[in-house]
Coordinates of C-alpha atoms and ligand atoms in Angstrom, one line a residue:
M2 CA -48.0 -87.3 -49.6
N3 CA -45.7 -86.6 -52.5
N4 CA -42.0 -87.2 -52.0
P5 CA -40.6 -83.7 -51.8
A6 CA -37.0 -84.9 -52.6
T7 CA -37.2 -86.9 -55.9
A8 CA -34.2 -86.3 -58.1
I9 CA -34.3 -83.8 -61.0
L10 CA -32.2 -83.8 -64.2
P11 CA -31.2 -80.3 -65.2
P12 CA -30.4 -79.5 -68.9
A13 CA -26.9 -78.4 -69.8
G14 CA -25.9 -75.0 -68.4
I15 CA -28.1 -75.4 -65.3
G16 CA -26.8 -76.9 -62.0
D17 CA -23.2 -77.2 -63.1
H18 CA -21.7 -74.1 -61.5
K19 CA -18.9 -75.6 -59.5
P20 CA -16.8 -73.3 -57.3
A21 CA -13.0 -73.2 -57.7
N22 CA -12.3 -73.6 -54.0
Q23 CA -10.8 -77.0 -53.3
A24 CA -11.9 -77.0 -49.6
V25 CA -15.5 -76.7 -50.8
L26 CA -15.1 -79.4 -53.5
D27 CA -13.5 -81.8 -51.0
W28 CA -16.3 -81.3 -48.5
V29 CA -19.1 -81.7 -51.1
H30 CA -17.3 -84.9 -52.3
E31 CA -17.3 -86.2 -48.7
V32 CA -21.0 -85.6 -48.3
E33 CA -21.7 -87.1 -51.7
L34 CA -19.9 -90.3 -50.7
L35 CA -21.9 -90.4 -47.5
T36 CA -25.3 -89.6 -48.8
Q37 CA -25.0 -91.2 -52.3
P38 CA -27.3 -88.8 -54.2
E39 CA -28.5 -89.5 -57.7
N40 CA -26.7 -86.3 -58.9
I41 CA -25.2 -83.0 -57.7
F42 CA -26.8 -79.7 -58.6
W43 CA -24.4 -76.7 -58.1
C44 CA -26.6 -73.6 -57.7
D45 CA -25.6 -70.2 -59.2
G46 CA -28.7 -68.2 -58.1
S47 CA -29.6 -67.2 -61.6
E48 CA -33.1 -66.5 -62.9
R49 CA -32.9 -69.4 -65.3
E50 CA -32.0 -71.8 -62.6
N51 CA -34.9 -70.5 -60.4
D52 CA -37.4 -70.9 -63.3
F53 CA -36.2 -74.5 -63.8
L54 CA -36.4 -75.4 -60.1
I55 CA -39.9 -73.9 -59.9
S56 CA -41.2 -75.8 -62.9
E57 CA -39.7 -79.1 -61.5
S58 CA -41.2 -78.4 -58.1
L59 CA -44.6 -77.8 -59.7
K60 CA -44.3 -81.1 -61.6
Q61 CA -43.4 -82.9 -58.4
E62 CA -46.1 -81.1 -56.4
V63 CA -43.6 -79.6 -54.0
L64 CA -45.2 -76.3 -55.0
I65 CA -48.7 -75.3 -56.0
K66 CA -49.0 -72.5 -58.5
L67 CA -51.2 -69.6 -57.3
N68 CA -53.5 -67.4 -59.4
Q69 CA -50.8 -65.4 -61.3
K70 CA -53.1 -62.4 -61.6
K71 CA -53.8 -62.3 -57.8
A72 CA -50.4 -63.5 -56.7
P73 CA -47.8 -63.0 -59.5
R74 CA -44.8 -65.3 -59.3
S75 CA -46.0 -66.7 -56.0
Y76 CA -46.4 -70.3 -54.9
L77 CA -47.8 -72.4 -52.1
H78 CA -45.9 -75.2 -50.3
R79 CA -47.5 -77.6 -47.8
S80 CA -45.1 -79.1 -45.2
N81 CA -45.6 -82.4 -43.6
P82 CA -48.2 -81.8 -40.8
N83 CA -45.7 -83.2 -38.3
D84 CA -43.2 -80.5 -39.3
V85 CA -44.6 -77.0 -38.9
A86 CA -42.3 -75.1 -36.4
R87 CA -38.8 -74.9 -34.9
V88 CA -38.1 -77.9 -32.7
E89 CA -36.1 -76.5 -29.7
Q90 CA -36.1 -79.8 -27.9
F91 CA -34.2 -81.4 -30.9
T92 CA -31.8 -78.5 -31.4
F93 CA -28.3 -79.0 -30.1
I94 CA -25.1 -77.1 -29.5
C95 CA -22.2 -79.5 -29.9
T96 CA -19.3 -78.0 -28.2
P97 CA -16.4 -80.0 -26.7
T98 CA -17.7 -79.4 -23.2
K99 CA -21.3 -79.1 -21.8
A100 CA -20.2 -75.9 -20.0
E101 CA -19.5 -74.2 -23.3
A102 CA -23.1 -74.7 -24.5
G103 CA -24.3 -73.6 -21.0
P104 CA -27.5 -74.2 -19.1
T105 CA -30.0 -73.0 -21.7
N106 CA -28.9 -75.2 -24.6
N107 CA -29.3 -78.9 -25.3
W108 CA -25.7 -80.2 -25.5
S109 CA -24.4 -83.2 -27.3
E110 CA -20.8 -84.3 -27.5
P111 CA -19.4 -83.5 -31.0
G112 CA -17.8 -86.9 -31.8
E113 CA -20.8 -88.9 -30.9
T114 CA -23.2 -86.5 -32.6
Y115 CA -21.2 -86.6 -35.9
S116 CA -21.3 -90.4 -35.7
K117 CA -25.1 -90.5 -35.1
L118 CA -25.8 -88.0 -37.8
H119 CA -23.5 -89.6 -40.3
G120 CA -25.3 -92.9 -39.6
L121 CA -28.6 -91.2 -40.4
L122 CA -27.2 -89.5 -43.5
K123 CA -25.7 -92.7 -44.9
G124 CA -27.3 -93.3 -48.3
A125 CA -30.0 -90.7 -47.3
M126 CA -30.0 -89.0 -50.7
R127 CA -30.3 -92.1 -52.9
G128 CA -32.7 -91.2 -55.7
R129 CA -32.5 -87.6 -54.8
T130 CA -30.6 -84.5 -56.1
M131 CA -28.1 -83.0 -53.8
F132 CA -28.1 -79.2 -54.2
V133 CA -25.1 -77.1 -53.2
V134 CA -26.3 -73.6 -52.3
P135 CA -23.6 -70.9 -51.9
Y136 CA -24.7 -67.8 -50.1
I137 CA -23.6 -64.8 -48.2
M138 CA -25.1 -63.2 -45.1
G139 CA -24.7 -59.5 -44.9
P140 CA -24.4 -56.7 -47.4
P141 CA -21.7 -57.5 -50.0
D142 CA -19.3 -54.9 -48.8
S143 CA -19.7 -55.3 -45.0
P144 CA -16.7 -56.5 -42.9
L145 CA -19.3 -58.6 -40.9
T146 CA -20.5 -60.5 -43.9
K147 CA -20.1 -64.3 -43.7
I148 CA -20.1 -67.0 -46.4
G149 CA -22.0 -70.2 -46.1
F150 CA -22.6 -73.3 -48.2
E151 CA -25.8 -75.3 -47.6
I152 CA -26.1 -78.8 -49.0
T153 CA -29.7 -79.9 -49.2
D154 CA -32.0 -82.5 -50.8
S155 CA -35.0 -80.1 -50.7
K156 CA -36.0 -77.9 -53.7
Y157 CA -38.1 -75.9 -51.3
V158 CA -35.0 -75.0 -49.3
V159 CA -33.1 -73.9 -52.4
L160 CA -36.0 -71.7 -53.6
S161 CA -36.3 -70.2 -50.1
M162 CA -32.6 -69.6 -49.7
R163 CA -32.7 -67.6 -53.0
I164 CA -35.2 -65.3 -51.4
M165 CA -33.7 -65.2 -47.9
T166 CA -30.0 -64.8 -48.7
R167 CA -27.8 -63.3 -51.3
M168 CA -27.3 -66.6 -53.0
G169 CA -25.2 -68.1 -55.8
E170 CA -22.4 -66.6 -57.8
I171 CA -21.9 -63.6 -55.4
A172 CA -20.8 -66.1 -52.7
V173 CA -18.6 -68.2 -55.0
K174 CA -16.8 -65.0 -56.1
R175 CA -16.4 -63.7 -52.6
L176 CA -14.9 -67.0 -51.4
G177 CA -12.4 -67.3 -54.2
S178 CA -9.9 -70.1 -54.2
D179 CA -8.2 -69.7 -50.8
P180 CA -8.6 -73.1 -49.2
K181 CA -8.2 -71.5 -45.7
A182 CA -11.0 -68.9 -46.2
E183 CA -13.7 -68.8 -43.4
W184 CA -17.1 -70.3 -44.5
N185 CA -19.9 -72.2 -42.9
K186 CA -20.6 -75.8 -43.8
G187 CA -24.3 -76.7 -43.7
V188 CA -25.7 -80.1 -44.5
H189 CA -29.5 -80.6 -44.6
S190 CA -31.4 -83.7 -45.5
L191 CA -35.2 -84.3 -45.2
L192 CA -34.5 -88.0 -44.5
D193 CA -38.1 -89.3 -44.2
V194 CA -39.4 -86.2 -42.3
N195 CA -39.9 -88.2 -39.2
P196 CA -39.9 -86.4 -35.8
E197 CA -38.0 -89.3 -34.3
R198 CA -35.1 -88.6 -36.7
R199 CA -35.2 -84.8 -36.5
F200 CA -32.0 -83.1 -35.2
I201 CA -30.7 -79.6 -35.7
C202 CA -27.1 -79.7 -34.6
H203 CA -24.5 -76.9 -34.5
F204 CA -20.7 -77.4 -34.2
P205 CA -19.5 -73.9 -33.5
Q206 CA -15.8 -74.8 -33.2
D207 CA -16.0 -76.3 -36.8
N208 CA -18.3 -73.6 -38.2
A209 CA -20.6 -76.4 -39.2
I210 CA -24.3 -77.3 -39.0
I211 CA -26.2 -80.5 -39.7
S212 CA -30.0 -80.6 -39.8
V213 CA -31.9 -83.7 -40.6
G214 CA -35.5 -84.9 -40.6
S215 CA -37.3 -81.5 -41.1
G216 CA -38.4 -79.3 -43.9
Y217 CA -39.6 -76.4 -41.8
G218 CA -37.9 -73.1 -42.5
G219 CA -36.5 -72.3 -39.1
N220 CA -34.9 -75.7 -38.9
V221 CA -33.6 -76.0 -42.5
L222 CA -32.8 -72.5 -43.9
L223 CA -29.4 -72.9 -42.3
S224 CA -28.5 -69.3 -43.0
K225 CA -31.0 -67.9 -40.6
K226 CA -31.4 -69.2 -37.1
C227 CA -28.5 -71.7 -37.4
L228 CA -25.8 -69.5 -38.9
A229 CA -26.9 -65.9 -38.4
L230 CA -27.8 -66.4 -34.8
R231 CA -26.4 -69.6 -33.2
I232 CA -23.1 -69.9 -34.9
G233 CA -23.2 -66.1 -35.5
S234 CA -23.5 -65.3 -31.7
Y235 CA -20.5 -67.7 -31.0
L236 CA -18.4 -66.0 -33.7
A237 CA -19.6 -62.6 -32.5
R238 CA -18.3 -63.1 -29.0
K239 CA -15.0 -64.4 -30.3
Q240 CA -14.6 -61.5 -32.8
G241 CA -16.0 -58.7 -30.6
W242 CA -19.4 -57.9 -32.2
L243 CA -23.1 -58.8 -31.5
A244 CA -25.4 -61.2 -33.4
E245 CA -28.9 -60.5 -32.1
H246 CA -32.6 -61.6 -32.7
M247 CA -33.6 -58.0 -33.5
L248 CA -35.4 -56.0 -36.1
I249 CA -33.7 -52.8 -37.2
L250 CA -35.8 -49.8 -38.2
G251 CA -35.2 -46.2 -39.2
V252 CA -37.4 -43.4 -37.9
E253 CA -37.3 -39.9 -39.5
S254 CA -39.0 -36.8 -38.0
P255 CA -40.8 -34.2 -40.1
E256 CA -37.6 -32.1 -39.8
G257 CA -35.6 -34.8 -41.5
K258 CA -33.7 -36.0 -38.4
K259 CA -33.2 -39.8 -38.6
H260 CA -32.6 -42.4 -35.9
Y261 CA -32.2 -46.1 -36.1
V262 CA -33.5 -48.5 -33.5
A263 CA -33.0 -52.2 -32.9
A264 CA -35.6 -54.3 -31.1
A265 CA -35.5 -57.8 -29.7
F266 CA -38.9 -59.4 -29.4
P267 CA -39.3 -63.2 -29.2
S268 CA -40.6 -65.1 -32.3
A269 CA -44.1 -64.2 -33.5
C270 CA -44.3 -61.1 -31.2
G271 CA -44.6 -58.5 -33.9
K272 CA -41.0 -57.7 -35.1
T273 CA -42.1 -57.6 -38.7
N274 CA -45.1 -55.4 -37.9
F275 CA -43.0 -53.0 -35.9
A276 CA -40.2 -52.9 -38.5
M277 CA -42.8 -51.8 -41.2
L278 CA -45.0 -49.5 -39.0
I279 CA -47.1 -46.8 -40.6
P280 CA -47.5 -43.9 -38.3
P281 CA -51.1 -42.8 -37.6
K282 CA -52.4 -39.7 -39.4
H283 CA -51.7 -37.5 -36.4
F284 CA -48.0 -38.1 -37.0
A285 CA -47.9 -36.6 -40.5
G286 CA -44.3 -36.2 -41.7
W287 CA -42.9 -39.0 -39.6
K288 CA -41.5 -42.0 -41.6
V289 CA -40.5 -45.5 -40.5
T290 CA -38.3 -47.5 -42.8
T291 CA -37.1 -51.2 -42.5
V292 CA -33.5 -52.3 -42.4
G293 CA -34.4 -55.8 -41.1
D294 CA -37.2 -57.7 -39.4
D295 CA -35.5 -60.5 -37.5
I296 CA -31.7 -60.4 -37.2
A297 CA -29.2 -57.7 -36.4
W298 CA -25.4 -58.0 -36.6
M299 CA -23.8 -55.1 -34.8
Q300 CA -20.3 -53.8 -34.4
I301 CA -18.6 -50.9 -32.6
R302 CA -17.3 -48.0 -34.5
D303 CA -16.4 -44.6 -33.1
G304 CA -17.8 -45.7 -29.8
R305 CA -21.3 -46.4 -31.3
L306 CA -23.1 -49.5 -32.3
W307 CA -23.7 -50.0 -36.1
A308 CA -26.1 -52.6 -37.4
V309 CA -26.5 -54.5 -40.6
N310 CA -29.3 -56.9 -41.5
P311 CA -27.6 -60.1 -42.7
E312 CA -30.7 -61.4 -44.5
N313 CA -32.1 -60.6 -48.0
G314 CA -35.8 -61.5 -47.4
Y315 CA -38.5 -61.8 -44.8
F316 CA -39.7 -65.2 -43.4
G317 CA -42.8 -63.9 -41.6
V318 CA -45.8 -65.3 -39.7
V319 CA -48.8 -65.0 -42.0
P320 CA -52.0 -65.2 -39.8
G321 CA -53.1 -61.8 -38.6
T322 CA -51.3 -60.0 -41.5
S323 CA -53.7 -57.7 -43.2
Y324 CA -53.9 -54.2 -44.8
K325 CA -55.2 -53.1 -41.4
S326 CA -52.4 -54.6 -39.3
N327 CA -49.5 -54.3 -41.7
P328 CA -50.1 -52.7 -45.1
N329 CA -46.4 -52.8 -46.0
A330 CA -46.1 -56.5 -45.3
M331 CA -49.2 -57.1 -47.5
K332 CA -47.6 -55.1 -50.3
S333 CA -44.4 -57.0 -49.8
I334 CA -46.2 -60.3 -50.2
E335 CA -48.4 -59.4 -53.2
R336 CA -45.9 -61.1 -55.5
D337 CA -42.7 -63.2 -55.6
T338 CA -43.7 -64.9 -52.4
L339 CA -43.3 -68.5 -51.3
Y340 CA -46.1 -69.3 -48.9
T341 CA -46.0 -72.3 -46.6
N342 CA -49.1 -73.8 -44.9
V343 CA -51.7 -71.2 -45.7
A344 CA -55.1 -72.0 -47.2
L345 CA -55.8 -72.2 -50.9
T346 CA -59.0 -70.6 -52.2
D347 CA -61.1 -72.0 -55.1
D348 CA -59.6 -69.4 -57.4
S349 CA -56.1 -70.4 -56.4
D350 CA -55.4 -67.4 -54.2
V351 CA -54.1 -67.7 -50.6
W352 CA -56.1 -67.1 -47.5
W353 CA -55.4 -67.1 -43.8
E354 CA -57.2 -66.2 -40.5
G355 CA -57.0 -62.4 -40.1
K356 CA -56.7 -61.5 -43.8
D357 CA -58.8 -58.6 -44.9
G358 CA -62.4 -59.2 -46.0
P359 CA -64.7 -62.1 -45.3
P360 CA -63.4 -65.7 -45.3
P361 CA -63.9 -67.6 -48.5
P362 CA -67.0 -69.8 -48.6
H363 CA -64.7 -72.8 -49.4
A364 CA -61.0 -73.4 -49.3
I365 CA -58.4 -76.2 -49.0
D366 CA -56.8 -75.9 -45.6
W367 CA -53.0 -76.1 -44.9
R368 CA -53.3 -79.9 -44.6
G369 CA -54.9 -80.2 -48.0
N370 CA -58.4 -80.9 -46.7
D371 CA -61.7 -79.1 -47.6
W372 CA -62.4 -76.2 -45.4
T373 CA -65.5 -73.9 -44.9
P374 CA -66.0 -71.1 -42.3
D375 CA -67.9 -73.6 -40.2
S376 CA -64.9 -75.9 -39.9
K377 CA -63.4 -76.4 -36.5
E378 CA -59.9 -76.5 -37.8
K379 CA -57.9 -73.4 -38.8
A380 CA -57.6 -72.9 -42.5
A381 CA -54.0 -71.7 -42.2
H382 CA -51.6 -73.1 -39.7
P383 CA -50.9 -70.5 -36.9
N384 CA -47.2 -70.7 -37.8
S385 CA -47.8 -70.5 -41.6
R386 CA -45.2 -68.3 -43.2
F387 CA -44.3 -66.1 -46.1
A388 CA -40.8 -65.9 -47.6
T389 CA -40.5 -62.7 -49.7
P390 CA -37.6 -60.7 -51.0
M391 CA -36.9 -57.5 -48.9
R392 CA -36.7 -55.4 -52.1
N393 CA -40.6 -55.8 -52.3
N394 CA -41.0 -53.8 -49.1
P395 CA -42.3 -50.3 -50.0
V396 CA -40.6 -48.8 -46.9
L397 CA -37.2 -50.5 -47.3
D398 CA -34.5 -48.3 -45.8
P399 CA -32.2 -46.7 -48.4
H400 CA -29.1 -47.8 -46.3
V401 CA -30.0 -51.5 -46.1
E402 CA -27.1 -52.4 -48.4
D403 CA -24.5 -50.1 -46.6
G404 CA -21.6 -52.3 -45.5
D405 CA -20.9 -49.9 -42.6
G406 CA -24.5 -50.5 -41.3
V407 CA -26.7 -47.9 -39.6
P408 CA -25.9 -46.2 -36.2
I409 CA -28.2 -47.5 -33.4
S410 CA -29.7 -44.8 -31.1
A411 CA -31.9 -47.2 -29.0
I412 CA -32.3 -50.8 -28.2
I413 CA -35.7 -52.1 -27.3
F414 CA -36.6 -55.3 -25.5
G415 CA -40.1 -56.5 -25.4
G416 CA -42.3 -59.5 -24.9
R417 CA -45.9 -60.6 -24.8
R418 CA -47.0 -60.0 -21.2
S419 CA -50.7 -59.9 -20.1
D420 CA -49.7 -58.2 -16.8
T421 CA -46.8 -56.6 -14.8
M422 CA -44.9 -55.0 -17.7
P423 CA -45.9 -51.4 -18.5
L424 CA -46.3 -50.2 -22.0
V425 CA -42.7 -48.8 -22.0
F426 CA -39.9 -47.9 -19.6
Q427 CA -36.3 -46.9 -20.1
A428 CA -33.4 -48.6 -18.3
F429 CA -31.2 -46.4 -16.1
D430 CA -28.0 -47.3 -18.1
W431 CA -26.4 -50.0 -20.2
E432 CA -25.7 -52.4 -17.3
H433 CA -29.3 -52.0 -16.0
G434 CA -30.5 -52.4 -19.7
T435 CA -28.5 -55.6 -19.9
Y436 CA -30.3 -56.8 -16.8
V437 CA -33.7 -55.9 -18.3
G438 CA -32.8 -57.9 -21.4
S439 CA -31.5 -60.8 -19.5
T440 CA -34.7 -61.2 -17.5
M441 CA -37.1 -60.6 -20.4
A442 CA -40.0 -62.9 -20.6
S443 CA -42.8 -63.6 -23.0
E444 CA -45.9 -65.8 -23.4
T445 CA -44.9 -68.6 -25.9
T446 CA -46.2 -68.7 -29.5
A447 CA -46.7 -71.2 -32.3
A448 CA -43.3 -70.4 -33.8
A449 CA -41.8 -73.2 -31.7
A450 CA -43.3 -76.6 -31.2
G451 CA -44.9 -77.0 -27.7
A452 CA -47.4 -75.2 -25.4
V453 CA -48.6 -71.8 -26.4
G454 CA -49.3 -68.9 -24.0
K455 CA -46.9 -69.9 -21.1
V456 CA -44.7 -67.2 -19.7
R457 CA -41.1 -68.1 -20.1
R458 CA -37.9 -66.2 -19.6
D459 CA -36.3 -65.5 -23.0
P460 CA -33.2 -63.4 -22.4
M461 CA -32.8 -60.8 -25.2
A462 CA -35.2 -63.0 -27.2
M463 CA -32.1 -65.2 -27.7
L464 CA -33.1 -68.2 -25.5
P465 CA -33.5 -70.6 -28.5
F466 CA -30.7 -68.9 -30.5
C467 CA -27.7 -68.2 -28.3
G468 CA -25.0 -70.6 -29.5
Y469 CA -22.9 -70.7 -26.3
N470 CA -23.1 -70.3 -22.5
I471 CA -25.8 -67.7 -21.7
G472 CA -23.7 -66.5 -18.8
D473 CA -20.8 -65.7 -21.2
Y474 CA -23.4 -64.1 -23.5
F475 CA -24.5 -61.7 -20.6
R476 CA -20.8 -61.0 -19.9
H477 CA -20.2 -60.2 -23.6
W478 CA -23.1 -57.7 -23.4
L479 CA -21.6 -56.1 -20.3
E480 CA -18.1 -55.9 -21.9
T481 CA -19.6 -54.5 -25.1
G482 CA -21.2 -51.7 -23.0
K483 CA -17.8 -50.8 -21.6
R484 CA -16.4 -50.3 -25.1
L485 CA -19.2 -48.0 -26.1
T486 CA -18.6 -44.2 -25.6
K487 CA -22.0 -43.4 -27.1
P488 CA -24.1 -46.4 -26.1
P489 CA -27.7 -46.7 -27.4
L490 CA -30.3 -46.0 -24.7
I491 CA -32.1 -49.2 -23.7
F492 CA -35.9 -49.6 -23.4
H493 CA -38.5 -52.3 -22.7
V494 CA -42.0 -52.3 -24.3
N495 CA -45.1 -54.4 -23.9
W496 CA -47.9 -54.0 -26.5
F497 CA -49.8 -56.9 -25.0
R498 CA -50.9 -55.9 -21.5
K499 CA -54.5 -56.9 -20.7
S500 CA -57.2 -55.4 -18.5
A501 CA -58.8 -57.5 -15.7
D502 CA -61.5 -58.6 -18.2
G503 CA -58.8 -60.1 -20.5
K504 CA -58.9 -57.4 -23.2
F505 CA -55.8 -55.8 -24.8
L506 CA -55.4 -52.3 -23.3
W507 CA -53.2 -50.9 -26.1
P508 CA -54.2 -50.8 -29.8
G509 CA -50.7 -51.6 -31.0
F510 CA -49.6 -51.6 -34.7
G511 CA -49.4 -48.0 -36.1
D512 CA -50.1 -46.5 -32.6
N513 CA -46.8 -48.0 -31.4
M514 CA -45.4 -44.9 -33.1
R515 CA -46.5 -43.0 -30.0
V516 CA -44.1 -45.1 -27.9
L517 CA -41.4 -45.0 -30.6
K518 CA -41.7 -41.2 -30.6
W519 CA -41.2 -41.0 -26.8
I520 CA -38.1 -43.3 -27.3
I521 CA -36.7 -41.0 -30.0
D522 CA -37.5 -37.9 -27.9
R523 CA -35.6 -39.5 -25.0
C524 CA -32.6 -40.1 -27.3
E525 CA -32.8 -36.4 -28.2
G526 CA -33.1 -35.4 -24.6
R527 CA -36.3 -33.4 -25.2
V528 CA -39.0 -35.2 -23.2
G529 CA -39.6 -36.0 -19.5
A530 CA -40.3 -39.1 -17.6
T531 CA -40.8 -40.1 -14.0
E532 CA -38.4 -42.3 -12.2
S533 CA -39.8 -45.6 -11.0
P534 CA -38.1 -48.6 -9.3
I535 CA -37.9 -50.3 -12.7
G536 CA -36.7 -47.4 -14.8
H537 CA -37.8 -44.1 -16.3
I538 CA -41.5 -44.2 -17.3
P539 CA -43.3 -41.6 -19.3
R540 CA -46.0 -39.6 -17.6
M541 CA -49.2 -39.2 -19.5
Q542 CA -48.1 -35.7 -20.7
D543 CA -44.8 -37.1 -22.0
L544 CA -46.6 -39.3 -24.6
D545 CA -48.3 -37.9 -27.7
L546 CA -51.8 -39.4 -27.3
D547 CA -53.7 -36.9 -29.5
E548 CA -56.3 -38.6 -31.6
L549 CA -55.7 -41.9 -30.0
G550 CA -59.2 -43.4 -30.0
G551 CA -60.5 -46.1 -27.7
V552 CA -58.0 -45.8 -24.8
T553 CA -59.4 -44.0 -21.8
P554 CA -57.2 -42.1 -19.3
N555 CA -57.8 -44.9 -16.8
Q556 CA -56.6 -47.5 -19.3
M557 CA -53.6 -45.4 -20.0
R558 CA -52.8 -45.3 -16.2
E559 CA -53.2 -49.1 -16.1
L560 CA -50.8 -49.4 -19.1
L561 CA -48.2 -47.3 -17.4
N562 CA -48.7 -48.7 -13.9
V563 CA -45.9 -50.4 -12.0
S564 CA -47.6 -52.6 -9.4
A565 CA -45.4 -53.3 -6.4
E566 CA -47.3 -56.5 -5.8
E567 CA -46.8 -57.8 -9.4
W568 CA -43.2 -56.6 -9.4
Q569 CA -42.3 -58.4 -6.2
K570 CA -43.4 -61.6 -7.8
E571 CA -41.6 -60.6 -11.0
V572 CA -38.3 -60.0 -9.1
S573 CA -38.6 -63.3 -7.3
D574 CA -39.1 -65.0 -10.7
H575 CA -35.9 -63.2 -11.9
A576 CA -34.2 -64.8 -8.9
K577 CA -35.5 -68.2 -9.7
F578 CA -34.5 -67.9 -13.3
F579 CA -31.0 -66.8 -12.4
E580 CA -30.8 -69.6 -9.9
S581 CA -31.9 -72.1 -12.6
L582 CA -28.9 -71.1 -14.7
G583 CA -26.7 -72.7 -12.1
G584 CA -24.2 -69.9 -11.2
V585 CA -23.3 -68.6 -14.6
V586 CA -24.9 -65.2 -14.2
P587 CA -22.3 -62.3 -13.9
D588 CA -22.1 -60.6 -10.5
E589 CA -23.1 -57.3 -12.0
L590 CA -26.5 -58.7 -13.0
E591 CA -27.0 -60.4 -9.6
K592 CA -26.3 -56.9 -8.1
Q593 CA -28.8 -55.3 -10.4
R594 CA -31.4 -57.8 -9.2
K595 CA -30.7 -57.1 -5.6
N596 CA -30.9 -53.3 -6.3
L597 CA -34.2 -53.7 -8.1
A598 CA -35.6 -55.8 -5.2
G599 CA -34.3 -53.1 -2.8
R600 CA -36.0 -50.3 -4.7
F601 CA -39.4 -52.0 -4.1
K602 CA -38.7 -52.2 -0.4
S603 CA -37.7 -48.6 0.2
Ligands
LIG752 C1 -38.4 -66.9 -36.9 C2 -38.5 -67.4 -35.5 O1 -38.9 -67.6 -37.8 O2 -38.0 -66.6 -34.6 O3 -37.9 -65.8 -37.2 O4 -39.0 -68.5 -35.2
LIG753 MN1 -37.1 -64.8 -35.4

């Protein structure tokens, strides 16, 4: 295995873009004294700097050049095989008290944690280059936008941050020279990429993050899960806004009426696919556009929720992505893409399970070994990823850069559930919707290390990302609802329900437009539903099912069915989940649970 962190020596004019802010200079100096790098590389985000870093990364085999005809300006990175997913068990919220981190987070005392991490970081960058990456999260003129600096000894991190954030000069300018300005301090070192020395630690009260021992995106692109969600959610509560694990999409009717929708699904449950949905032929004239595919920052204005996407790129799961499942994602990753842990074909193209066409007769798998279609191993890791700039998306929403954000008409929760959860239902109101989000569950995926396919409660898809006490987070949702005079309607969807013989009942992908249309029609008040104990459910005639091949009326009934037996178990699982949180759940949600249980009795 090559050493992914060997120092590089930039020529004059590259890597010397020091910011004027003394607080940043002091902090970088402190980290330099601690980690003792060979040199410091101040990033400015320019094309020239990027070209230089790519050429050095190719020399050091951190990147593999792809066939530039088939995948222009695209590269492949292989991570250490022990380091392929987020590590929730080694992720910590380091608040002064355990209660502030709450029952769903690993907690670690800040003083002790800083000492432990400083011990690990001592001399850790010897022989390495220390990169300083300035970035902003959010459109340049949004009041929600945050500034961050990430120190890292990984070139792969720098190259990924340039895709995923607005990186370089733009952040330095925005920060200016005020030593009291708010900005996030992120320190990352690969160390020796050893799972025993892998810790992702957040210090919300200091607006600081330290991540060591990993090179995997979700653990090390500190802008994303660490700042935009964990620290972001903490700041959002303090400052009265919402930081959520949600895609944002626009949906325009043939008459030109547009709505925006935000949807929280857990990792690897189809947020990117939904955000780039192409309506089926039958929906001629309907258009879906993408604002974001993973994170929404939302604030209240004029009694409504307005959302921005803080990111500048997509870090998506590759396997299963094809021209059939998500043509817009395929077009987005045709060029300018940094792939991680996919397979390399003999003509230097990339391949993964689920890509269009037949598998190649031979490839090099994600570990760097020979692979053929007869191999037992997967060619691409199930959590292999692409990082691609959002400007490559052919259906990018024209308002993605608007600082005010886009007005949200509906919020959708959803998970991967083989049973119990109908295709779609609408919550009765904001408080009930908050309950639906708080009790959400999904079968686990390869996005996080650990077992796959186990049902776990994942409130608002934020279980791994809420940077403070989950009870206070629920309270913040309830309080936000009280401040909204025109709250979004709240829905729950499940694309993954299976029949008794284990087959998916719903085709998903483009046909999810049928569900989205019902949601929009509900927002417009022009379609019916039936009232069930769990919420409003469409009757068959309320959904546009014309030209939907392969789903029989019986299967449709199964998809929309609310089984009292399954739901009694579900509600008792809600009770167990709330109980496991040790008394932090707000009374309003306990009351919602009792009401739900009662509706199944009467
Ligand atoms: C992601 C995740 O990478 O949720 O977005 O794991
Ligand atoms: Mn995510």
